[in-house]
Amino acid sequence: MEIKNKNFLITGGSSGLGEGTVRALIELGANVIIADLNEEKGTDLTNELGDKSRFVKVDVCDEISTQTAIDMVTTEFGGLHGVVNCAGIVVGQKVLDRDGNPFPLELFRAGVEVNLIGTFNVSRLASKVMTENEPDSGGERGVIINTASVAAFEGQIGQASYSASKAGVTGMTLPIARELARHGIRVMTIAPGLFETPMLASLPEEVLESLGQQVPFPPRLGRAEEYAMLAISIFENPMLNGETIRLDGAIRMGAK
């Protein structure tokens, strides 16, 4: 897929990995809809980036607001060619706390709802619109990139909800890619390791440095622009399909 003048939807696009991807796409001449719950950050970002971006407030778990965002790509820019699902939450809780109380079921459900069901919700609605695109010279109509985590493979203590939801994202990559292949739509997943994101920003500097030193090479936290580099490569390389790519500096997470 050629990026220039193509139209993209980025969920969680107001900050972190999503913002990095938005900026990279705009720099390459794409049109981007930023879909996020954070209206203030999203509006500020579109004001900075100019006419080739728009913001829409979206809850990825809600069918109506998600459909509104997808419709906005079509009405504002004339179609949808690519999606990057970066919206997600971290639910950290042990199955049993120090007092022996069980993990509140509603918290487990919330993690799965946003990270897995929300990702599927966006993917299913976006794929419907992509089928209406004219195929390019290679027969391609669109690309969907989802975001998992290394926690999908090496979940740590307290990550039952997060790991389960991200493993689900990884698990649905191949079957959806196989199904949408007949429409010329590719589906890929990126599984980041330890990255500089708002989820980690609240930690003390010494903790962040310590986390970075756990990465074999480079011995630091990943950067949003590095996630974006991989997303761009996926869009541009038509043979990347149905796979999860770890983006983690060779880290393998310990039990805690």
mmCIF file of C-alpha atoms in Angstrom:
data_model
loop_
_atom_site.group_PDB
_atom_site.id
_atom_site.type_symbol
_atom_site.label_atom_id
_atom_site.label_comp_id
_atom_site.label_asym_id
_atom_site.label_seq_id
_atom_site.Cartn_x
_atom_site.Cartn_y
_atom_site.Cartn_z
ATOM 1 C CA MET A 1 0.000 0.000 0.000
ATOM 2 C CA GLU A 2 1.227 3.448 -0.864
ATOM 3 C CA ILE A 3 0.697 5.729 2.139
ATOM 4 C CA LYS A 4 0.400 9.096 0.412
ATOM 5 C CA ASN A 5 -3.198 10.299 0.013
ATOM 6 C CA LYS A 6 -4.591 7.131 1.608
ATOM 7 C CA ASN A 7 -7.044 7.351 4.515
ATOM 8 C CA PHE A 8 -6.437 5.862 7.963
ATOM 9 C CA LEU A 9 -8.208 5.411 11.287
ATOM 10 C CA ILE A 10 -6.053 5.222 14.424
ATOM 11 C CA THR A 11 -7.721 4.242 17.693
ATOM 12 C CA GLY A 12 -5.987 5.470 20.821
ATOM 13 C CA GLY A 13 -4.464 8.034 18.482
ATOM 14 C CA SER A 14 -4.243 10.936 20.931
ATOM 15 C CA SER A 15 -1.169 9.660 22.764
ATOM 16 C CA GLY A 16 1.499 6.988 23.008
ATOM 17 C CA LEU A 17 1.861 4.440 20.215
ATOM 18 C CA GLY A 18 -1.235 5.759 18.467
ATOM 19 C CA GLU A 19 0.013 9.340 18.412
ATOM 20 C CA GLY A 20 3.369 8.220 17.073
ATOM 21 C CA THR A 21 1.616 6.378 14.248
ATOM 22 C CA VAL A 22 -0.615 9.346 13.468
ATOM 23 C CA ARG A 23 2.410 11.621 13.155
ATOM 24 C CA ALA A 24 4.274 9.177 10.911
ATOM 25 C CA LEU A 25 1.316 8.758 8.573
ATOM 26 C CA ILE A 26 0.694 12.498 8.306
ATOM 27 C CA GLU A 27 4.372 13.052 7.514
ATOM 28 C CA LEU A 28 4.025 10.605 4.611
ATOM 29 C CA GLY A 29 1.020 12.453 3.200
ATOM 30 C CA ALA A 30 -1.849 10.356 4.555
ATOM 31 C CA ASN A 31 -5.228 11.525 5.835
ATOM 32 C CA VAL A 32 -5.916 10.388 9.397
ATOM 33 C CA ILE A 33 -8.898 10.158 11.703
ATOM 34 C CA ILE A 34 -7.780 10.172 15.345
ATOM 35 C CA ALA A 35 -10.239 8.105 17.402
ATOM 36 C CA ASP A 36 -9.849 8.411 21.166
ATOM 37 C CA LEU A 37 -11.694 9.093 24.409
ATOM 38 C CA ASN A 38 -9.331 11.949 25.301
ATOM 39 C CA GLU A 39 -11.011 14.846 23.547
ATOM 40 C CA GLU A 40 -8.608 17.528 24.771
ATOM 41 C CA LYS A 41 -5.451 15.770 23.580
ATOM 42 C CA GLY A 42 -7.080 14.670 20.347
ATOM 43 C CA THR A 43 -8.243 18.169 19.485
ATOM 44 C CA ASP A 44 -4.841 19.651 20.317
ATOM 45 C CA LEU A 45 -3.168 17.093 18.074
ATOM 46 C CA THR A 46 -5.421 17.813 15.094
ATOM 47 C CA ASN A 47 -4.910 21.537 15.561
ATOM 48 C CA GLU A 48 -1.172 20.939 15.418
ATOM 49 C CA LEU A 49 -1.229 18.569 12.435
ATOM 50 C CA GLY A 50 -3.632 20.526 10.237
ATOM 51 C CA ASP A 51 -6.163 19.714 7.521
ATOM 52 C CA LYS A 52 -5.115 16.117 6.901
ATOM 53 C CA SER A 53 -6.256 15.031 10.362
ATOM 54 C CA ARG A 54 -9.571 14.951 12.207
ATOM 55 C CA PHE A 55 -10.515 13.969 15.746
ATOM 56 C CA VAL A 56 -13.565 12.001 16.833
ATOM 57 C CA LYS A 57 -14.376 10.884 20.368
ATOM 58 C CA VAL A 58 -14.743 7.113 20.323
ATOM 59 C CA ASP A 59 -15.323 4.303 22.784
ATOM 60 C CA VAL A 60 -14.102 1.252 20.873
ATOM 61 C CA CYS A 61 -16.467 -0.951 22.887
ATOM 62 C CA ASP A 62 -19.445 1.035 21.628
ATOM 63 C CA GLU A 63 -20.757 0.112 18.197
ATOM 64 C CA ILE A 64 -22.399 3.467 17.498
ATOM 65 C CA SER A 65 -19.432 5.726 18.257
ATOM 66 C CA THR A 66 -17.065 3.357 16.443
ATOM 67 C CA GLN A 67 -19.272 3.354 13.365
ATOM 68 C CA THR A 68 -19.409 7.154 13.544
ATOM 69 C CA ALA A 69 -15.613 7.299 13.404
ATOM 70 C CA ILE A 70 -15.479 4.953 10.421
ATOM 71 C CA ASP A 71 -18.197 6.920 8.636
ATOM 72 C CA MET A 72 -16.202 10.086 9.283
ATOM 73 C CA VAL A 73 -13.237 8.717 7.340
ATOM 74 C CA THR A 74 -15.502 8.180 4.359
ATOM 75 C CA THR A 75 -17.318 11.506 4.541
ATOM 76 C CA GLU A 76 -14.230 13.599 5.248
ATOM 77 C CA PHE A 77 -11.673 11.831 3.054
ATOM 78 C CA GLY A 78 -13.576 9.508 0.712
ATOM 79 C CA GLY A 79 -12.820 6.014 1.993
ATOM 80 C CA LEU A 80 -10.880 3.909 4.492
ATOM 81 C CA HIS A 81 -7.668 2.107 3.559
ATOM 82 C CA GLY A 82 -5.910 1.380 6.842
ATOM 83 C CA VAL A 83 -6.615 0.920 10.542
ATOM 84 C CA VAL A 84 -4.242 0.785 13.502
ATOM 85 C CA ASN A 85 -5.848 -0.331 16.756
ATOM 86 C CA CYS A 86 -3.857 1.168 19.642
ATOM 87 C CA ALA A 87 -6.682 1.782 22.110
ATOM 88 C CA GLY A 88 -6.208 -0.302 25.244
ATOM 89 C CA ILE A 89 -6.074 -0.381 29.014
ATOM 90 C CA VAL A 90 -3.946 -2.144 31.627
ATOM 91 C CA VAL A 91 -5.732 -4.016 34.401
ATOM 92 C CA GLY A 92 -3.216 -5.136 37.002
ATOM 93 C CA GLN A 93 -4.644 -7.350 39.714
ATOM 94 C CA LYS A 94 -3.762 -10.671 41.273
ATOM 95 C CA VAL A 95 -6.282 -13.523 41.209
ATOM 96 C CA LEU A 96 -6.118 -13.405 45.002
ATOM 97 C CA ASP A 97 -4.978 -10.285 46.853
ATOM 98 C CA ARG A 98 -2.949 -10.250 50.062
ATOM 99 C CA ASP A 99 -6.077 -10.820 52.111
ATOM 100 C CA GLY A 100 -7.223 -13.714 49.934
ATOM 101 C CA ASN A 101 -9.962 -11.743 48.183
ATOM 102 C CA PRO A 102 -10.585 -12.800 44.580
ATOM 103 C CA PHE A 103 -9.989 -10.607 41.534
ATOM 104 C CA PRO A 104 -13.198 -8.536 40.964
ATOM 105 C CA LEU A 105 -14.839 -10.049 37.923
ATOM 106 C CA GLU A 106 -15.889 -6.654 36.564
ATOM 107 C CA LEU A 107 -12.223 -5.579 36.375
ATOM 108 C CA PHE A 108 -11.214 -8.701 34.476
ATOM 109 C CA ARG A 109 -14.136 -8.180 32.125
ATOM 110 C CA ALA A 110 -13.201 -4.527 31.544
ATOM 111 C CA GLY A 111 -9.729 -5.461 30.336
ATOM 112 C CA VAL A 112 -11.055 -8.054 27.913
ATOM 113 C CA GLU A 113 -13.825 -5.711 26.776
ATOM 114 C CA VAL A 114 -11.525 -2.884 25.749
ATOM 115 C CA ASN A 115 -8.417 -4.729 24.578
ATOM 116 C CA LEU A 116 -9.980 -7.693 22.801
ATOM 117 C CA ILE A 117 -13.638 -7.001 22.064
ATOM 118 C CA GLY A 118 -12.932 -3.338 21.289
ATOM 119 C CA THR A 119 -10.214 -4.336 18.830
ATOM 120 C CA PHE A 120 -12.538 -6.826 17.165
ATOM 121 C CA ASN A 121 -15.354 -4.274 17.038
ATOM 122 C CA VAL A 122 -13.210 -1.786 15.124
ATOM 123 C CA SER A 123 -11.816 -4.494 12.854
ATOM 124 C CA ARG A 124 -15.199 -5.905 11.869
ATOM 125 C CA LEU A 125 -16.740 -2.507 11.094
ATOM 126 C CA ALA A 126 -13.658 -1.251 9.267
ATOM 127 C CA SER A 127 -13.398 -4.358 7.110
ATOM 128 C CA LYS A 128 -16.963 -3.830 5.856
ATOM 129 C CA VAL A 129 -16.040 -0.364 4.543
ATOM 130 C CA MET A 130 -12.737 -1.567 3.089
ATOM 131 C CA THR A 131 -14.488 -4.151 0.919
ATOM 132 C CA GLU A 132 -16.006 -1.238 -0.992
ATOM 133 C CA ASN A 133 -12.588 0.107 -2.058
ATOM 134 C CA GLU A 134 -11.300 -0.344 -5.558
ATOM 135 C CA PRO A 135 -8.417 -2.843 -5.385
ATOM 136 C CA ASP A 136 -4.942 -1.594 -6.211
ATOM 137 C CA SER A 137 -2.720 -3.208 -8.844
ATOM 138 C CA GLY A 138 -1.974 -6.084 -6.456
ATOM 139 C CA GLY A 139 -5.610 -6.643 -5.537
ATOM 140 C CA GLU A 140 -5.318 -5.014 -2.125
ATOM 141 C CA ARG A 141 -8.224 -3.072 -0.608
ATOM 142 C CA GLY A 142 -7.050 -2.394 2.930
ATOM 143 C CA VAL A 143 -4.885 -3.254 5.920
ATOM 144 C CA ILE A 144 -5.776 -3.707 9.605
ATOM 145 C CA ILE A 145 -3.021 -3.583 12.239
ATOM 146 C CA ASN A 146 -3.885 -4.593 15.807
ATOM 147 C CA THR A 147 -1.805 -4.174 18.950
ATOM 148 C CA ALA A 148 -1.090 -7.036 21.328
ATOM 149 C CA SER A 149 1.797 -7.182 23.823
ATOM 150 C CA VAL A 150 4.625 -9.456 24.855
ATOM 151 C CA ALA A 151 2.307 -10.162 27.805
ATOM 152 C CA ALA A 152 0.349 -12.300 25.357
ATOM 153 C CA PHE A 153 3.267 -14.749 25.511
ATOM 154 C CA GLU A 154 4.932 -14.123 28.896
ATOM 155 C CA GLY A 155 2.261 -12.791 31.176
ATOM 156 C CA GLN A 156 3.501 -11.736 34.577
ATOM 157 C CA ILE A 157 1.882 -12.175 37.969
ATOM 158 C CA GLY A 158 -1.045 -9.779 38.181
ATOM 159 C CA GLN A 159 -1.554 -9.670 34.406
ATOM 160 C CA ALA A 160 -4.267 -12.299 34.028
ATOM 161 C CA SER A 161 -6.763 -9.930 32.399
ATOM 162 C CA TYR A 162 -4.202 -8.038 30.326
ATOM 163 C CA SER A 163 -2.427 -11.159 29.115
ATOM 164 C CA ALA A 164 -5.664 -12.943 28.278
ATOM 165 C CA SER A 165 -6.968 -9.990 26.276
ATOM 166 C CA LYS A 166 -3.727 -9.525 24.349
ATOM 167 C CA ALA A 167 -3.391 -13.251 23.701
ATOM 168 C CA GLY A 168 -6.880 -13.061 22.248
ATOM 169 C CA VAL A 169 -5.778 -10.306 19.856
ATOM 170 C CA THR A 170 -2.874 -12.481 18.741
ATOM 171 C CA GLY A 171 -5.100 -15.537 18.446
ATOM 172 C CA MET A 172 -7.648 -13.918 16.158
ATOM 173 C CA THR A 173 -5.043 -12.477 13.771
ATOM 174 C CA LEU A 174 -4.639 -15.505 11.500
ATOM 175 C CA PRO A 175 -8.301 -16.561 11.236
ATOM 176 C CA ILE A 176 -9.422 -13.027 10.403
ATOM 177 C CA ALA A 177 -6.582 -12.623 7.895
ATOM 178 C CA ARG A 178 -7.586 -15.880 6.223
ATOM 179 C CA GLU A 179 -11.223 -14.829 6.057
ATOM 180 C CA LEU A 180 -10.586 -11.330 4.702
ATOM 181 C CA ALA A 181 -7.999 -12.477 2.167
ATOM 182 C CA ARG A 182 -10.707 -12.979 -0.455
ATOM 183 C CA HIS A 183 -11.534 -9.272 -0.126
ATOM 184 C CA GLY A 184 -7.905 -8.195 -0.503
ATOM 185 C CA ILE A 185 -7.645 -7.072 3.133
ATOM 186 C CA ARG A 186 -4.545 -7.910 5.181
ATOM 187 C CA VAL A 187 -4.534 -8.286 8.981
ATOM 188 C CA MET A 188 -1.427 -8.040 11.152
ATOM 189 C CA THR A 189 -0.628 -7.644 14.844
ATOM 190 C CA ILE A 190 2.274 -5.901 16.581
ATOM 191 C CA ALA A 191 3.265 -7.129 20.055
ATOM 192 C CA PRO A 192 5.309 -4.378 21.726
ATOM 193 C CA GLY A 193 7.571 -4.950 24.689
ATOM 194 C CA LEU A 194 8.421 -2.179 27.158
ATOM 195 C CA PHE A 195 7.617 1.155 25.511
ATOM 196 C CA GLU A 196 7.491 4.788 26.564
ATOM 197 C CA THR A 197 3.731 5.259 26.789
ATOM 198 C CA PRO A 198 1.312 7.089 29.105
ATOM 199 C CA MET A 199 0.797 3.740 30.849
ATOM 200 C CA LEU A 200 4.408 3.906 32.114
ATOM 201 C CA ALA A 201 4.785 7.690 32.323
ATOM 202 C CA SER A 202 3.616 7.868 35.934
ATOM 203 C CA LEU A 203 6.470 5.654 37.161
ATOM 204 C CA PRO A 204 9.552 7.266 38.772
ATOM 205 C CA GLU A 205 12.500 7.953 36.458
ATOM 206 C CA GLU A 206 14.703 5.396 38.203
ATOM 207 C CA VAL A 207 12.057 2.720 37.702
ATOM 208 C CA LEU A 208 11.777 3.545 34.001
ATOM 209 C CA GLU A 209 15.557 3.362 33.646
ATOM 210 C CA SER A 210 15.600 0.009 35.429
ATOM 211 C CA LEU A 211 12.887 -1.340 33.137
ATOM 212 C CA GLY A 212 14.834 -0.206 30.093
ATOM 213 C CA GLN A 213 17.952 -1.975 31.292
ATOM 214 C CA GLN A 214 16.037 -5.271 31.211
ATOM 215 C CA VAL A 215 15.887 -5.062 27.400
ATOM 216 C CA PRO A 216 18.853 -6.947 25.848
ATOM 217 C CA PHE A 217 19.335 -4.501 22.982
ATOM 218 C CA PRO A 218 18.853 -1.661 22.748
ATOM 219 C CA PRO A 219 18.901 -1.434 26.572
ATOM 220 C CA ARG A 220 16.115 1.122 26.883
ATOM 221 C CA LEU A 221 12.375 1.511 26.544
ATOM 222 C CA GLY A 222 10.948 1.488 23.044
ATOM 223 C CA ARG A 223 9.711 4.698 21.453
ATOM 224 C CA ALA A 224 6.409 5.445 19.786
ATOM 225 C CA GLU A 225 8.133 6.332 16.537
ATOM 226 C CA GLU A 226 9.658 2.839 16.442
ATOM 227 C CA TYR A 227 6.208 1.282 16.701
ATOM 228 C CA ALA A 228 5.116 3.620 13.912
ATOM 229 C CA MET A 229 8.063 2.544 11.749
ATOM 230 C CA LEU A 230 6.884 -1.051 11.920
ATOM 231 C CA ALA A 231 3.273 -0.082 11.219
ATOM 232 C CA ILE A 232 4.390 1.805 8.118
ATOM 233 C CA SER A 233 6.437 -1.188 6.959
ATOM 234 C CA ILE A 234 3.402 -3.437 7.366
ATOM 235 C CA PHE A 235 1.252 -1.109 5.300
ATOM 236 C CA GLU A 236 3.877 -0.945 2.569
ATOM 237 C CA ASN A 237 4.814 -4.653 2.389
ATOM 238 C CA PRO A 238 2.016 -6.723 0.793
ATOM 239 C CA MET A 239 3.462 -10.063 1.940
ATOM 240 C CA LEU A 240 3.009 -9.254 5.614
ATOM 241 C CA ASN A 241 -0.278 -10.894 6.528
ATOM 242 C CA GLY A 242 -1.764 -13.045 9.272
ATOM 243 C CA GLU A 243 1.180 -12.747 11.655
ATOM 244 C CA THR A 244 2.114 -11.218 15.012
ATOM 245 C CA ILE A 245 5.464 -9.425 15.110
ATOM 246 C CA ARG A 246 7.211 -8.922 18.445
ATOM 247 C CA LEU A 247 8.744 -5.460 18.792
ATOM 248 C CA ASP A 248 10.660 -5.864 22.024
ATOM 249 C CA GLY A 249 14.452 -5.676 21.771
ATOM 250 C CA ALA A 250 14.618 -9.434 22.503
ATOM 251 C CA ILE A 251 13.174 -9.108 26.013
ATOM 252 C CA ARG A 252 11.488 -12.115 27.589
ATOM 253 C CA MET A 253 9.466 -11.152 30.625
ATOM 254 C CA GLY A 254 10.012 -12.825 33.987
ATOM 255 C CA ALA A 255 7.294 -13.970 36.350
ATOM 256 C CA LYS A 256 7.147 -10.555 38.018
#
